[in-house]
Amino acid sequence: MSADTLSRTLAASELETLVGTEVGVSSWYLIDQVRIDAFAEVTQDHQFIHVDPERAAETPFGGTIAHGFLTLSLLSAMGVEAQPKIKGATMGINYGFDKVRFLAPVKVGSRVRGRFVLARLSRPKPQEVDIVWQSTVEIENGKRPALVAEWLNRFYLEGEADKSC
């Protein structure tokens, strides 16, 4: 999908025609030790493999790696950047995940980006749109992605935003 399409705001009916297609790719995000340490501080997860470069160097990873949940949490920023906006949306919420798999460690100094396929779109109520994104976080020059996830979002639309659905 072109950058022009991604920068547009689409009606839910237009978005529905994109089910099964990749709708966006984010820019690259650097996973440096500062980011890892800040995440460890916020989450109180100070496992040595994340925050102790000397000790982590002795592991098969050869250095520190990002928390899986740090990588997962970046989906929010990646999604805002890469997913099309919905016409008439007054609010969007993270509705959770049906499936998350961490497939490869993200070593310190790596860059990651998100790819989003619009897997499903439904309308539980006239002013609601539920979307399932098949989300992949790639590691630059990596053989496998860091993670894959089925991410659920719900969007609330203003009253008469999209009668065509």
PDB file of C-alpha atoms in Angstrom:
ATOM      1  CA  MET A   1       0.000   0.000   0.000  1.00  0.00           C
ATOM      2  CA  SER A   2       1.328   3.429  -0.858  1.00  0.00           C
ATOM      3  CA  ALA A   3       2.203   6.179   1.580  1.00  0.00           C
ATOM      4  CA  ASP A   4      -0.618   8.234   0.029  1.00  0.00           C
ATOM      5  CA  THR A   5      -3.185   5.642   1.080  1.00  0.00           C
ATOM      6  CA  LEU A   6      -1.745   5.372   4.573  1.00  0.00           C
ATOM      7  CA  SER A   7      -1.831   9.107   5.116  1.00  0.00           C
ATOM      8  CA  ARG A   8      -5.525   9.178   4.206  1.00  0.00           C
ATOM      9  CA  THR A   9      -8.406   8.763   6.531  1.00  0.00           C
ATOM     10  CA  LEU A  10     -10.633   5.958   5.264  1.00  0.00           C
ATOM     11  CA  ALA A  11     -14.287   5.194   5.947  1.00  0.00           C
ATOM     12  CA  ALA A  12     -14.895   1.843   7.615  1.00  0.00           C
ATOM     13  CA  SER A  13     -16.459   0.594   4.372  1.00  0.00           C
ATOM     14  CA  GLU A  14     -13.251   1.494   2.490  1.00  0.00           C
ATOM     15  CA  LEU A  15     -11.130  -0.176   5.145  1.00  0.00           C
ATOM     16  CA  GLU A  16     -13.274  -3.293   4.846  1.00  0.00           C
ATOM     17  CA  THR A  17     -12.131  -3.720   1.231  1.00  0.00           C
ATOM     18  CA  LEU A  18      -8.539  -4.019   2.522  1.00  0.00           C
ATOM     19  CA  VAL A  19      -9.150  -7.101   4.680  1.00  0.00           C
ATOM     20  CA  GLY A  20      -6.398  -9.609   3.989  1.00  0.00           C
ATOM     21  CA  THR A  21      -3.887  -7.025   2.766  1.00  0.00           C
ATOM     22  CA  GLU A  22      -0.872  -5.370   4.308  1.00  0.00           C
ATOM     23  CA  VAL A  23      -1.880  -1.812   5.116  1.00  0.00           C
ATOM     24  CA  GLY A  24       1.299  -0.384   6.545  1.00  0.00           C
ATOM     25  CA  VAL A  25       4.876  -0.680   7.707  1.00  0.00           C
ATOM     26  CA  SER A  26       6.343   1.539  10.414  1.00  0.00           C
ATOM     27  CA  SER A  27       9.744   3.153  10.487  1.00  0.00           C
ATOM     28  CA  TRP A  28      12.615   1.485  12.328  1.00  0.00           C
ATOM     29  CA  TYR A  29      12.929   1.838  16.121  1.00  0.00           C
ATOM     30  CA  LEU A  30      16.334   1.513  17.780  1.00  0.00           C
ATOM     31  CA  ILE A  31      16.454  -0.822  20.765  1.00  0.00           C
ATOM     32  CA  ASP A  32      19.361   0.575  22.728  1.00  0.00           C
ATOM     33  CA  GLN A  33      20.369  -0.083  26.325  1.00  0.00           C
ATOM     34  CA  VAL A  34      18.848   3.217  27.468  1.00  0.00           C
ATOM     35  CA  ARG A  35      15.409   2.115  26.197  1.00  0.00           C
ATOM     36  CA  ILE A  36      15.802  -1.356  27.736  1.00  0.00           C
ATOM     37  CA  ASP A  37      16.878   0.089  31.102  1.00  0.00           C
ATOM     38  CA  ALA A  38      13.987   2.576  31.121  1.00  0.00           C
ATOM     39  CA  PHE A  39      11.513  -0.241  30.415  1.00  0.00           C
ATOM     40  CA  ALA A  40      13.082  -2.338  33.201  1.00  0.00           C
ATOM     41  CA  GLU A  41      12.671   0.567  35.613  1.00  0.00           C
ATOM     42  CA  VAL A  42       9.017   1.157  34.731  1.00  0.00           C
ATOM     43  CA  THR A  43       8.069  -2.540  34.865  1.00  0.00           C
ATOM     44  CA  GLN A  44      10.378  -3.533  37.719  1.00  0.00           C
ATOM     45  CA  ASP A  45      11.763  -6.338  35.538  1.00  0.00           C
ATOM     46  CA  HIS A  46      15.488  -6.145  36.197  1.00  0.00           C
ATOM     47  CA  GLN A  47      16.401  -9.619  34.948  1.00  0.00           C
ATOM     48  CA  PHE A  48      20.123  -9.636  34.218  1.00  0.00           C
ATOM     49  CA  ILE A  49      19.683 -10.659  30.573  1.00  0.00           C
ATOM     50  CA  HIS A  50      18.121  -7.243  30.006  1.00  0.00           C
ATOM     51  CA  VAL A  51      20.105  -4.895  32.257  1.00  0.00           C
ATOM     52  CA  ASP A  52      23.552  -6.376  32.964  1.00  0.00           C
ATOM     53  CA  PRO A  53      25.700  -6.204  29.795  1.00  0.00           C
ATOM     54  CA  GLU A  54      28.705  -7.959  31.382  1.00  0.00           C
ATOM     55  CA  ARG A  55      26.762 -10.922  32.722  1.00  0.00           C
ATOM     56  CA  ALA A  56      24.563 -11.113  29.617  1.00  0.00           C
ATOM     57  CA  ALA A  57      27.718 -11.275  27.445  1.00  0.00           C
ATOM     58  CA  GLU A  58      28.339 -14.725  28.949  1.00  0.00           C
ATOM     59  CA  THR A  59      25.011 -16.072  27.668  1.00  0.00           C
ATOM     60  CA  PRO A  60      24.285 -17.541  24.227  1.00  0.00           C
ATOM     61  CA  PHE A  61      22.865 -14.109  23.249  1.00  0.00           C
ATOM     62  CA  GLY A  62      26.281 -12.474  23.687  1.00  0.00           C
ATOM     63  CA  GLY A  63      24.776  -9.389  25.323  1.00  0.00           C
ATOM     64  CA  THR A  64      21.590  -7.889  26.626  1.00  0.00           C
ATOM     65  CA  ILE A  65      18.253  -8.389  24.898  1.00  0.00           C
ATOM     66  CA  ALA A  66      15.018  -6.414  25.011  1.00  0.00           C
ATOM     67  CA  HIS A  67      12.151  -7.578  27.169  1.00  0.00           C
ATOM     68  CA  GLY A  68       9.550  -9.326  25.038  1.00  0.00           C
ATOM     69  CA  PHE A  69       6.948  -6.996  26.520  1.00  0.00           C
ATOM     70  CA  LEU A  70       9.046  -3.974  25.492  1.00  0.00           C
ATOM     71  CA  THR A  71       8.948  -5.153  21.893  1.00  0.00           C
ATOM     72  CA  LEU A  72       5.215  -5.855  22.168  1.00  0.00           C
ATOM     73  CA  SER A  73       4.539  -2.432  23.693  1.00  0.00           C
ATOM     74  CA  LEU A  74       6.094  -0.713  20.678  1.00  0.00           C
ATOM     75  CA  LEU A  75       3.162  -1.943  18.568  1.00  0.00           C
ATOM     76  CA  SER A  76       1.196   1.079  19.815  1.00  0.00           C
ATOM     77  CA  ALA A  77       3.649   3.606  18.372  1.00  0.00           C
ATOM     78  CA  MET A  78       4.204   1.525  15.249  1.00  0.00           C
ATOM     79  CA  GLY A  79       0.461   1.190  14.677  1.00  0.00           C
ATOM     80  CA  VAL A  80      -0.222   4.918  15.007  1.00  0.00           C
ATOM     81  CA  GLU A  81       2.461   5.491  12.400  1.00  0.00           C
ATOM     82  CA  ALA A  82       1.528   2.736   9.926  1.00  0.00           C
ATOM     83  CA  GLN A  83      -2.209   2.031  10.140  1.00  0.00           C
ATOM     84  CA  PRO A  84      -4.787   4.087   8.216  1.00  0.00           C
ATOM     85  CA  LYS A  85      -7.050   6.344  10.252  1.00  0.00           C
ATOM     86  CA  ILE A  86     -10.803   5.680  10.340  1.00  0.00           C
ATOM     87  CA  LYS A  87     -13.159   8.434   9.229  1.00  0.00           C
ATOM     88  CA  GLY A  88     -15.353   9.630  12.075  1.00  0.00           C
ATOM     89  CA  ALA A  89     -13.455   7.777  14.783  1.00  0.00           C
ATOM     90  CA  THR A  90     -13.759   9.617  18.084  1.00  0.00           C
ATOM     91  CA  MET A  91     -11.738   7.094  20.080  1.00  0.00           C
ATOM     92  CA  GLY A  92      -9.798   3.884  19.622  1.00  0.00           C
ATOM     93  CA  ILE A  93      -8.917   1.359  22.303  1.00  0.00           C
ATOM     94  CA  ASN A  94      -6.546  -1.533  22.606  1.00  0.00           C
ATOM     95  CA  TYR A  95      -8.908  -4.486  23.009  1.00  0.00           C
ATOM     96  CA  GLY A  96      -6.186  -7.060  23.655  1.00  0.00           C
ATOM     97  CA  PHE A  97      -4.573  -9.955  21.832  1.00  0.00           C
ATOM     98  CA  ASP A  98      -5.859 -13.293  20.642  1.00  0.00           C
ATOM     99  CA  LYS A  99      -2.342 -14.609  20.151  1.00  0.00           C
ATOM    100  CA  VAL A 100       1.189 -13.394  20.808  1.00  0.00           C
ATOM    101  CA  ARG A 101       4.349 -15.323  20.040  1.00  0.00           C
ATOM    102  CA  PHE A 102       7.909 -14.176  20.722  1.00  0.00           C
ATOM    103  CA  LEU A 103       9.978 -15.794  17.974  1.00  0.00           C
ATOM    104  CA  ALA A 104      13.447 -14.251  18.220  1.00  0.00           C
ATOM    105  CA  PRO A 105      15.344 -12.198  20.805  1.00  0.00           C
ATOM    106  CA  VAL A 106      15.942  -8.528  20.080  1.00  0.00           C
ATOM    107  CA  LYS A 107      19.593  -7.863  20.875  1.00  0.00           C
ATOM    108  CA  VAL A 108      20.681  -4.476  22.153  1.00  0.00           C
ATOM    109  CA  GLY A 109      21.569  -2.193  19.257  1.00  0.00           C
ATOM    110  CA  SER A 110      19.016  -3.805  16.918  1.00  0.00           C
ATOM    111  CA  ARG A 111      16.325  -1.949  15.046  1.00  0.00           C
ATOM    112  CA  VAL A 112      12.742  -3.207  14.794  1.00  0.00           C
ATOM    113  CA  ARG A 113       9.682  -2.193  12.790  1.00  0.00           C
ATOM    114  CA  GLY A 114       6.043  -3.215  12.605  1.00  0.00           C
ATOM    115  CA  ARG A 115       4.105  -4.661   9.654  1.00  0.00           C
ATOM    116  CA  PHE A 116       0.319  -4.681   9.765  1.00  0.00           C
ATOM    117  CA  VAL A 117      -2.115  -6.818   7.818  1.00  0.00           C
ATOM    118  CA  LEU A 118      -5.790  -6.024   8.298  1.00  0.00           C
ATOM    119  CA  ALA A 119      -6.943  -9.556   9.168  1.00  0.00           C
ATOM    120  CA  ARG A 120     -10.598  -8.918  10.084  1.00  0.00           C
ATOM    121  CA  LEU A 121     -13.041  -6.041  10.417  1.00  0.00           C
ATOM    122  CA  SER A 122     -16.472  -6.279  11.998  1.00  0.00           C
ATOM    123  CA  ARG A 123     -19.231  -3.914  13.133  1.00  0.00           C
ATOM    124  CA  PRO A 124     -20.662  -5.145  16.466  1.00  0.00           C
ATOM    125  CA  LYS A 125     -22.798  -1.982  16.694  1.00  0.00           C
ATOM    126  CA  PRO A 126     -23.462   0.804  14.163  1.00  0.00           C
ATOM    127  CA  GLN A 127     -20.945   3.163  15.806  1.00  0.00           C
ATOM    128  CA  GLU A 128     -18.275   0.539  16.553  1.00  0.00           C
ATOM    129  CA  VAL A 129     -15.593  -0.992  14.366  1.00  0.00           C
ATOM    130  CA  ASP A 130     -13.546  -3.945  15.582  1.00  0.00           C
ATOM    131  CA  ILE A 131     -10.294  -4.635  13.769  1.00  0.00           C
ATOM    132  CA  VAL A 132      -7.898  -7.540  14.113  1.00  0.00           C
ATOM    133  CA  TRP A 133      -4.390  -6.696  12.923  1.00  0.00           C
ATOM    134  CA  GLN A 134      -1.982  -9.474  12.034  1.00  0.00           C
ATOM    135  CA  SER A 135       1.051  -7.706  13.476  1.00  0.00           C
ATOM    136  CA  THR A 136       4.672  -8.644  12.896  1.00  0.00           C
ATOM    137  CA  VAL A 137       7.670  -6.969  14.496  1.00  0.00           C
ATOM    138  CA  GLU A 138      10.687  -7.504  12.271  1.00  0.00           C
ATOM    139  CA  ILE A 139      14.321  -7.267  13.341  1.00  0.00           C
ATOM    140  CA  GLU A 140      16.469  -5.478  10.785  1.00  0.00           C
ATOM    141  CA  ASN A 141      18.571  -8.108   8.961  1.00  0.00           C
ATOM    142  CA  GLY A 142      17.013 -10.818  11.130  1.00  0.00           C
ATOM    143  CA  LYS A 143      16.129 -14.278   9.898  1.00  0.00           C
ATOM    144  CA  ARG A 144      12.971 -14.420  12.005  1.00  0.00           C
ATOM    145  CA  PRO A 145      10.634 -11.763  13.362  1.00  0.00           C
ATOM    146  CA  ALA A 146      10.841 -10.749  16.988  1.00  0.00           C
ATOM    147  CA  LEU A 147       7.138 -11.425  17.402  1.00  0.00           C
ATOM    148  CA  VAL A 148       3.838 -12.050  15.701  1.00  0.00           C
ATOM    149  CA  ALA A 149       0.515 -11.108  17.255  1.00  0.00           C
ATOM    150  CA  GLU A 150      -3.191 -10.947  16.520  1.00  0.00           C
ATOM    151  CA  TRP A 151      -3.974  -7.510  17.924  1.00  0.00           C
ATOM    152  CA  LEU A 152      -7.546  -6.377  18.525  1.00  0.00           C
ATOM    153  CA  ASN A 153      -8.616  -2.730  18.391  1.00  0.00           C
ATOM    154  CA  ARG A 154     -12.045  -1.188  18.790  1.00  0.00           C
ATOM    155  CA  PHE A 155     -12.932   2.193  17.323  1.00  0.00           C
ATOM    156  CA  TYR A 156     -15.934   4.292  18.282  1.00  0.00           C
ATOM    157  CA  LEU A 157     -17.448   6.410  15.528  1.00  0.00           C
ATOM    158  CA  GLU A 158     -19.439   9.620  15.757  1.00  0.00           C
ATOM    159  CA  GLY A 159     -23.185   9.224  15.130  1.00  0.00           C
ATOM    160  CA  GLU A 160     -23.507   9.266  11.326  1.00  0.00           C
ATOM    161  CA  ALA A 161     -19.868   8.712  10.405  1.00  0.00           C
ATOM    162  CA  ASP A 162     -20.288   5.847   7.967  1.00  0.00           C
ATOM    163  CA  LYS A 163     -23.781   4.770   6.940  1.00  0.00           C
ATOM    164  CA  SER A 164     -22.447   2.697   4.054  1.00  0.00           C
ATOM    165  CA  CYS A 165     -21.377  -0.211   6.247  1.00  0.00           C
TER     166      CYS A 165
END
